[in-house]
mmCIF file of C-alpha atoms in Angstrom:
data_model
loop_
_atom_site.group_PDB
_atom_site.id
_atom_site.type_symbol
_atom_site.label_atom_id
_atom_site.label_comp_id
_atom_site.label_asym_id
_atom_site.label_seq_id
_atom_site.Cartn_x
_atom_site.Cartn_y
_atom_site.Cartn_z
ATOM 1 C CA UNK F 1 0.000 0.000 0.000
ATOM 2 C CA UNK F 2 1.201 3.703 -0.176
ATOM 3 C CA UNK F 3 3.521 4.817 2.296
ATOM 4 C CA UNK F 4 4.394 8.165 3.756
ATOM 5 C CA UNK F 5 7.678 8.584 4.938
ATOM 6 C CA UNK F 6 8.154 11.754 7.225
ATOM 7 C CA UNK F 7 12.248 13.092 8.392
ATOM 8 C CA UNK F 8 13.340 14.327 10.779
ATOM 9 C CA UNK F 9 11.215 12.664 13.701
ATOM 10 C CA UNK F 10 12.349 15.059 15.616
ATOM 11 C CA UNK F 11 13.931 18.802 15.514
ATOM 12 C CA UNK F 12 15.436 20.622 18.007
ATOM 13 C CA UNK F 13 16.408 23.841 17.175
ATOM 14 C CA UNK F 14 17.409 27.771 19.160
ATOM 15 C CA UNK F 15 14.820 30.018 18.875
ATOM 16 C CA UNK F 16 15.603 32.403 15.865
ATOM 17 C CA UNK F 17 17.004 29.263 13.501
ATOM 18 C CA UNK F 18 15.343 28.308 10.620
ATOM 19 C CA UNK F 19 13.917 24.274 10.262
ATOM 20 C CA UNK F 20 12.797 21.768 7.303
ATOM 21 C CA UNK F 21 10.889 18.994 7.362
ATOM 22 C CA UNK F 22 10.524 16.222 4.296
ATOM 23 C CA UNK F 23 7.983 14.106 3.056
ATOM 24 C CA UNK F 24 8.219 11.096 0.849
ATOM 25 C CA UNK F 25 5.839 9.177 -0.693
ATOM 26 C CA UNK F 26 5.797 5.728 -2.451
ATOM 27 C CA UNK F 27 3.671 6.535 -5.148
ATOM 28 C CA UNK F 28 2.118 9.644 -6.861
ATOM 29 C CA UNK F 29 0.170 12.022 -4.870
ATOM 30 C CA UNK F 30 -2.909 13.838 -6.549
ATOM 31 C CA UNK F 31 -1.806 16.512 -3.752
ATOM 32 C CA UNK F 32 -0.707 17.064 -0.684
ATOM 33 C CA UNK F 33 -1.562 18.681 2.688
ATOM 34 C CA UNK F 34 0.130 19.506 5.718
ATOM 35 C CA UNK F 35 -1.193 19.596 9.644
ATOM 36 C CA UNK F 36 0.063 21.143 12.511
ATOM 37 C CA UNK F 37 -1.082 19.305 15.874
ATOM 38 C CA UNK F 38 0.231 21.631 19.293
ATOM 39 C CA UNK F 39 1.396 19.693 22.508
ATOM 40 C CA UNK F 40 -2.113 17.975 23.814
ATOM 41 C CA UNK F 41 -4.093 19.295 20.543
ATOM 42 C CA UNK F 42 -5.663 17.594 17.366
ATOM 43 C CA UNK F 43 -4.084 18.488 14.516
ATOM 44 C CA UNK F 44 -5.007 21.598 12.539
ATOM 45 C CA UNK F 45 -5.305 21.637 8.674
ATOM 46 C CA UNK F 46 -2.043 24.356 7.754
ATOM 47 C CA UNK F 47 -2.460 24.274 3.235
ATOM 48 C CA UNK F 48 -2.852 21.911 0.554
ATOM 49 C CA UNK F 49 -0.784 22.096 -2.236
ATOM 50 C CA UNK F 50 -1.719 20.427 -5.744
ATOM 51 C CA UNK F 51 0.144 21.528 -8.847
ATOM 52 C CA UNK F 52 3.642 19.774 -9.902
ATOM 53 C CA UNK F 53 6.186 21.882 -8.380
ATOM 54 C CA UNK F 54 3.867 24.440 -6.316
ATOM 55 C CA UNK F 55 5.253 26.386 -3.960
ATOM 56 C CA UNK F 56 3.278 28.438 -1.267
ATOM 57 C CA UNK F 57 4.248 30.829 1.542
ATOM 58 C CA UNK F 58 2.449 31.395 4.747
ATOM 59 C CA UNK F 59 3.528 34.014 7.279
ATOM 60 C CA UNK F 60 7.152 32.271 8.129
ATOM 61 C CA UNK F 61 6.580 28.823 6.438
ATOM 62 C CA UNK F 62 7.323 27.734 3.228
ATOM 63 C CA UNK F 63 5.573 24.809 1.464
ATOM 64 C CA UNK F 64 6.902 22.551 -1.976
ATOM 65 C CA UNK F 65 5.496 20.281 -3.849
ATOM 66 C CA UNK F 66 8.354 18.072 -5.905
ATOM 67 C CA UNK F 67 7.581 18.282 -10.019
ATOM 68 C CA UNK F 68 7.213 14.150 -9.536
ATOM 69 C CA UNK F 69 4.425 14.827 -7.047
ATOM 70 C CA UNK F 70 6.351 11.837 -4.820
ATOM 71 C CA UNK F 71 7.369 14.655 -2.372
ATOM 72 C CA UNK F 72 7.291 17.801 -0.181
ATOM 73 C CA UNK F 73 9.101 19.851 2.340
ATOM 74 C CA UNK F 74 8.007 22.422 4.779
ATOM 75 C CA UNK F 75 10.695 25.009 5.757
ATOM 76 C CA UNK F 76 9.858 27.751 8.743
ATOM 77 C CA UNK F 77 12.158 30.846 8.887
ATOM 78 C CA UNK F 78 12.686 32.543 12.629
ATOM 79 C CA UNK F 79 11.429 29.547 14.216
ATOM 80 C CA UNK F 80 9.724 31.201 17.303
ATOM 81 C CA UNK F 81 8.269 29.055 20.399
ATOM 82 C CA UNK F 82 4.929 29.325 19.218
ATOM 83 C CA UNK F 83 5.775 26.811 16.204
ATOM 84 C CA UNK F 84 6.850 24.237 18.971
ATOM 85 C CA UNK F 85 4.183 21.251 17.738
ATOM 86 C CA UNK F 86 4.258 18.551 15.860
ATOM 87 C CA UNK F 87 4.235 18.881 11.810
ATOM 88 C CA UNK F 88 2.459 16.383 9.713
ATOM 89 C CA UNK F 89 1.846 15.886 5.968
ATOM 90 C CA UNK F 90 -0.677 14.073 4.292
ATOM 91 C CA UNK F 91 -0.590 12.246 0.942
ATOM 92 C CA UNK F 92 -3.762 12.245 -0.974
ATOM 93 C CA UNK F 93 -3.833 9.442 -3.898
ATOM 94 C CA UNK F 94 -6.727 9.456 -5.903
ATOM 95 C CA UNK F 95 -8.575 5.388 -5.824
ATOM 96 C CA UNK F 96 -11.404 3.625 -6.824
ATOM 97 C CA UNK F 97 -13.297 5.083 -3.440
ATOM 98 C CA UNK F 98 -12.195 8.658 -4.222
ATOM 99 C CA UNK F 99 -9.215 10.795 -2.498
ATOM 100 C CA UNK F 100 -7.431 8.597 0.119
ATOM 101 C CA UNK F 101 -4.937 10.126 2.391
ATOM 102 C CA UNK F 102 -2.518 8.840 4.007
ATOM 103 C CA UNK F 103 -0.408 10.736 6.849
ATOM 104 C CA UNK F 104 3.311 10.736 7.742
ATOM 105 C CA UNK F 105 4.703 9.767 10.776
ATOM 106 C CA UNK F 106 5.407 13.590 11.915
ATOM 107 C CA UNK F 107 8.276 15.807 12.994
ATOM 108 C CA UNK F 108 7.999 16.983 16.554
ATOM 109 C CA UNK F 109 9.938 19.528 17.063
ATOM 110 C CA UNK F 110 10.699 21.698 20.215
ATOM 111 C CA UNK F 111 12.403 25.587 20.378
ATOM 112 C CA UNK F 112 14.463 26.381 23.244
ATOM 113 C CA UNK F 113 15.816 29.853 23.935
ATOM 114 C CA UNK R 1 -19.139 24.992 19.989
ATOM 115 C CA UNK R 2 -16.727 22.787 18.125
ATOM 116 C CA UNK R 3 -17.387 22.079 15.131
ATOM 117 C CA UNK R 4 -16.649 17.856 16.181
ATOM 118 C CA UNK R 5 -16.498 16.949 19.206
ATOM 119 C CA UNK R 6 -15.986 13.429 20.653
ATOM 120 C CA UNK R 7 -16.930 11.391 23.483
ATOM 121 C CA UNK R 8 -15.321 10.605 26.435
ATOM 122 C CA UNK R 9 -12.443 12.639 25.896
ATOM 123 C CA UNK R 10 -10.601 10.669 28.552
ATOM 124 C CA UNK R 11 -11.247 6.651 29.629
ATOM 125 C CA UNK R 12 -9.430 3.783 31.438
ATOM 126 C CA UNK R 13 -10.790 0.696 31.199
ATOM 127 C CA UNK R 14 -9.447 -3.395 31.862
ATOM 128 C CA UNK R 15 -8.684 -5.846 29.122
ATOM 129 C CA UNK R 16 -11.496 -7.589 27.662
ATOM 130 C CA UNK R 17 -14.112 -4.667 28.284
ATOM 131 C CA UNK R 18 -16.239 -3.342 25.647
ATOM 132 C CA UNK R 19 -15.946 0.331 24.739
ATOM 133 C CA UNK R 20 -17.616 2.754 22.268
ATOM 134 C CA UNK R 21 -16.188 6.209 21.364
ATOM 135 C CA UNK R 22 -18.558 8.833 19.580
ATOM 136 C CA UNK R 23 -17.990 11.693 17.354
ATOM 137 C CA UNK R 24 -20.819 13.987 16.671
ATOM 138 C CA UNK R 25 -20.125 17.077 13.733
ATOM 139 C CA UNK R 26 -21.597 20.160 12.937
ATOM 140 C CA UNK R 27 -20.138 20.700 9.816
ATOM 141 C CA UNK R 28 -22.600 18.771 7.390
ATOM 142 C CA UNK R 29 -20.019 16.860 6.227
ATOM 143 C CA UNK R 30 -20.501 13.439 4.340
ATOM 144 C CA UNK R 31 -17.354 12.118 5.187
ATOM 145 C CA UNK R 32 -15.918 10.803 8.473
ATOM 146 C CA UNK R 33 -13.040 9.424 10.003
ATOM 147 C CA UNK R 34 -11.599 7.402 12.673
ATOM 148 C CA UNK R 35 -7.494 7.281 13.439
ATOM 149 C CA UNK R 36 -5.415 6.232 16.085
ATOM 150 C CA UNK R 37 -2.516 8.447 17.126
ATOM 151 C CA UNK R 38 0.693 6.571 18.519
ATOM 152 C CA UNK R 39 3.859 8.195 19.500
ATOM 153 C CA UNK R 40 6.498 8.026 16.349
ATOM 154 C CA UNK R 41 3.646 6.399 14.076
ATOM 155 C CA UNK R 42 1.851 9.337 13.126
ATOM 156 C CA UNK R 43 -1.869 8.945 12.523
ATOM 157 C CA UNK R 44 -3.488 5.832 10.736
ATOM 158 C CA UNK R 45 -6.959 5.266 9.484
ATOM 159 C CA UNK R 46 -9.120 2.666 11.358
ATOM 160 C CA UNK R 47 -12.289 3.281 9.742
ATOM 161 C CA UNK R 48 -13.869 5.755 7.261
ATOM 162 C CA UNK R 49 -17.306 6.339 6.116
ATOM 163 C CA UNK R 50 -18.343 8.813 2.563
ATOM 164 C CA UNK R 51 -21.886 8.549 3.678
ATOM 165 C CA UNK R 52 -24.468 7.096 5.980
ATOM 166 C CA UNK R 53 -24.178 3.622 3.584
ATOM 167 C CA UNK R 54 -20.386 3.308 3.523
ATOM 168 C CA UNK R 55 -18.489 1.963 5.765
ATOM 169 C CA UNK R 56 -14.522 1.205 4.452
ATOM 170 C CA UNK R 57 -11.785 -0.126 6.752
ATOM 171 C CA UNK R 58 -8.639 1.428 7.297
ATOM 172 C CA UNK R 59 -5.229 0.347 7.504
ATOM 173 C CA UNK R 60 -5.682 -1.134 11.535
ATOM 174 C CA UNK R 61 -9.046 -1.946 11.406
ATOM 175 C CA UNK R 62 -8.898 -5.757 12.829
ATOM 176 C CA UNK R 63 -10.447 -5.293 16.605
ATOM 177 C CA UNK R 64 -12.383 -2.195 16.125
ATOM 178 C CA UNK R 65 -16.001 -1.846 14.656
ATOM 179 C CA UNK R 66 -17.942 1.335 13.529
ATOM 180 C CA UNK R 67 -21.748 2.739 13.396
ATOM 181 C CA UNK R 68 -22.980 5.595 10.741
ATOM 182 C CA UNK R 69 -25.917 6.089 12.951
ATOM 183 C CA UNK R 70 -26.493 9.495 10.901
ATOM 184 C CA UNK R 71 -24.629 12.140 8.683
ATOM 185 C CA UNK R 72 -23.708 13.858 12.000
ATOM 186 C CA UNK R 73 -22.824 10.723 13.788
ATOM 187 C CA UNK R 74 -19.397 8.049 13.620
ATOM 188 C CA UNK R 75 -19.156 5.906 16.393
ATOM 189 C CA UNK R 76 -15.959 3.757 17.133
ATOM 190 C CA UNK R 77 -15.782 0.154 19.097
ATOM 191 C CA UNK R 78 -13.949 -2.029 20.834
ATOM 192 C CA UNK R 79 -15.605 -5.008 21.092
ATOM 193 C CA UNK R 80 -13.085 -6.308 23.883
ATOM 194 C CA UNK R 81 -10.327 -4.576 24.527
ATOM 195 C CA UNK R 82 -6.527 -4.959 25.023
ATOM 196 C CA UNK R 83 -3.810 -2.982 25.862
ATOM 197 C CA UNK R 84 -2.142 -2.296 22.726
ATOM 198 C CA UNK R 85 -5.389 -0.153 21.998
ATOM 199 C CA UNK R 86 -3.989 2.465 24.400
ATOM 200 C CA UNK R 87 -3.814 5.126 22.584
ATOM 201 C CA UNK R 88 -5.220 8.775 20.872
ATOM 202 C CA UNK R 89 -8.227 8.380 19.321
ATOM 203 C CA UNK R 90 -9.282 10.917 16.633
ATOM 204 C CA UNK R 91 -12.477 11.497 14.600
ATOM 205 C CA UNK R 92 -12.053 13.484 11.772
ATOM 206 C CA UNK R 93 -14.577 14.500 8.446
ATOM 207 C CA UNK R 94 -13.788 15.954 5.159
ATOM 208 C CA UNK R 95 -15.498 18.082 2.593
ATOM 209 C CA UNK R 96 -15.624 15.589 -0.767
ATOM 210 C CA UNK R 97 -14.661 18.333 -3.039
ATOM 211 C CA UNK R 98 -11.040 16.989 -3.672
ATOM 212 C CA UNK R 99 -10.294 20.873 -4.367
ATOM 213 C CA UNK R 100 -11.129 21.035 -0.258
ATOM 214 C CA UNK R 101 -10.577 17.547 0.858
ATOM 215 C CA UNK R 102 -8.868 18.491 4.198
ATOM 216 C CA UNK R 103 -9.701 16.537 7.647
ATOM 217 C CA UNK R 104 -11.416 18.444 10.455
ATOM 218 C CA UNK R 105 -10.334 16.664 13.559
ATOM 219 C CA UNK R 106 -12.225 16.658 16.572
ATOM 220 C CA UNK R 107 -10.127 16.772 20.422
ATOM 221 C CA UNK R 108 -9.460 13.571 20.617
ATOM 222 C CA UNK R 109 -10.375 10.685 22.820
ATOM 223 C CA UNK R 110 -7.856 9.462 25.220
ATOM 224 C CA UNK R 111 -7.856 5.623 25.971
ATOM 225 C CA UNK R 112 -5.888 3.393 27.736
ATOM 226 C CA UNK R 113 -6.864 -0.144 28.510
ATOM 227 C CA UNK R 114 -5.467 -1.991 31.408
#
């Protein structure tokens, strides 16, 4: 079946530094989306990207999709300790049944000061 | 009011015990969702359902069941627990526009069995 492979699993980095995380996926994606879950929340929808080799910009992050649609990265500039969370994407491929996603394993990461 | 919400949010039961999680929505959503959430696994699909209908398993279905009881309404079971169900228990729905198909998760539901 399709698999979602997520890196880092986990990011420490100073307050002020910058931090990417990378998502692979087995097989095609018809697009993909990417989550934000805080400590002790449910994760929160952050933007879905669809074209080949979209990139889109929100506040301090920076979302790709790769031209193969296989892949994606999320990069935040200024990392500031309100971004502490944990960072998932989501691989939609579309099936038989319609869209079926299928999430990464995550990248927790944690700011210190 | 949330726009999903689910039921108990918290629960500790024994092995062997059978246990039902709901998930009510607001959003008039078609689609709904149940995942697990495990520490390093991410979030996998137990159960989904597009309408009142369909029911589809998941990737972990084996030991859980569902209930469509109504467009608003996804309930989750374990027909006897054990303790490798301990863990976070999301509901989720989805507009079926694939333009908008992103999940709306409720709190979560947090379970451990005994």
């Amino acid at each position: 079946g399709q698999q979602v492979m997520q890196i880092p699993q986990y990011q420490h980095v100073q307050e002020g530094e910058d931090f990417t995380t990378y998502c692979n996926s087995s097989t095609t994606l018809s697009n993909i989306q990417w989550y934000k879950q805080r400590p002790g929340g449910h994760p929160v929808f952050l933007i879905q990207l669809v074209k080949s080799g979209e990139v889109k910009k929100q506040k301090r992050l920076t979302f790709q999709f790769g031209e193969a649609k296989k892949n994606s990265s999320l990069h935040n500039t200024a990392t500031q300790t309100t971004d502490v969370g944990t960072y998932f994407c989501a691989g939609s491929r579309l099936t038989g049944g319609g869209n079926k996603l299928t999430f990464g394993t995550g990248t927790q990461l944690k700011v210190e000061l | 009011d949330a726009d999903v919400t689910q039921t108990p949010r918290n629960r500790i039961t024994k092995t062997g015990k059978r246990i039902m999680l709901e998930c009510s929505q607001t959003k008039g959503h078609d689609r709904m969702y149940w995942y697990r959430q495990d520490p390093g696994l991410g979030l996998r699909l137990i159960y989904y359902s597009f309408d009142v209908k369909d029911i589809n398993k998941g990737e972990i279905s084996d030991g859980y069941s569902v209930s469509r009881q109504a467009q608003a309404k996804f309930s989750l079971s374990l027909e006897s627990a054990i303790p490798n169900q301990t863990a976070l228990y999301f509901c989720a729905t989805s507009d079926p526009d694939p333009a908008r198909d992103t999940q709306y998760f409720g709190p979560g539901t947090r379970l451990t069995v005994l």
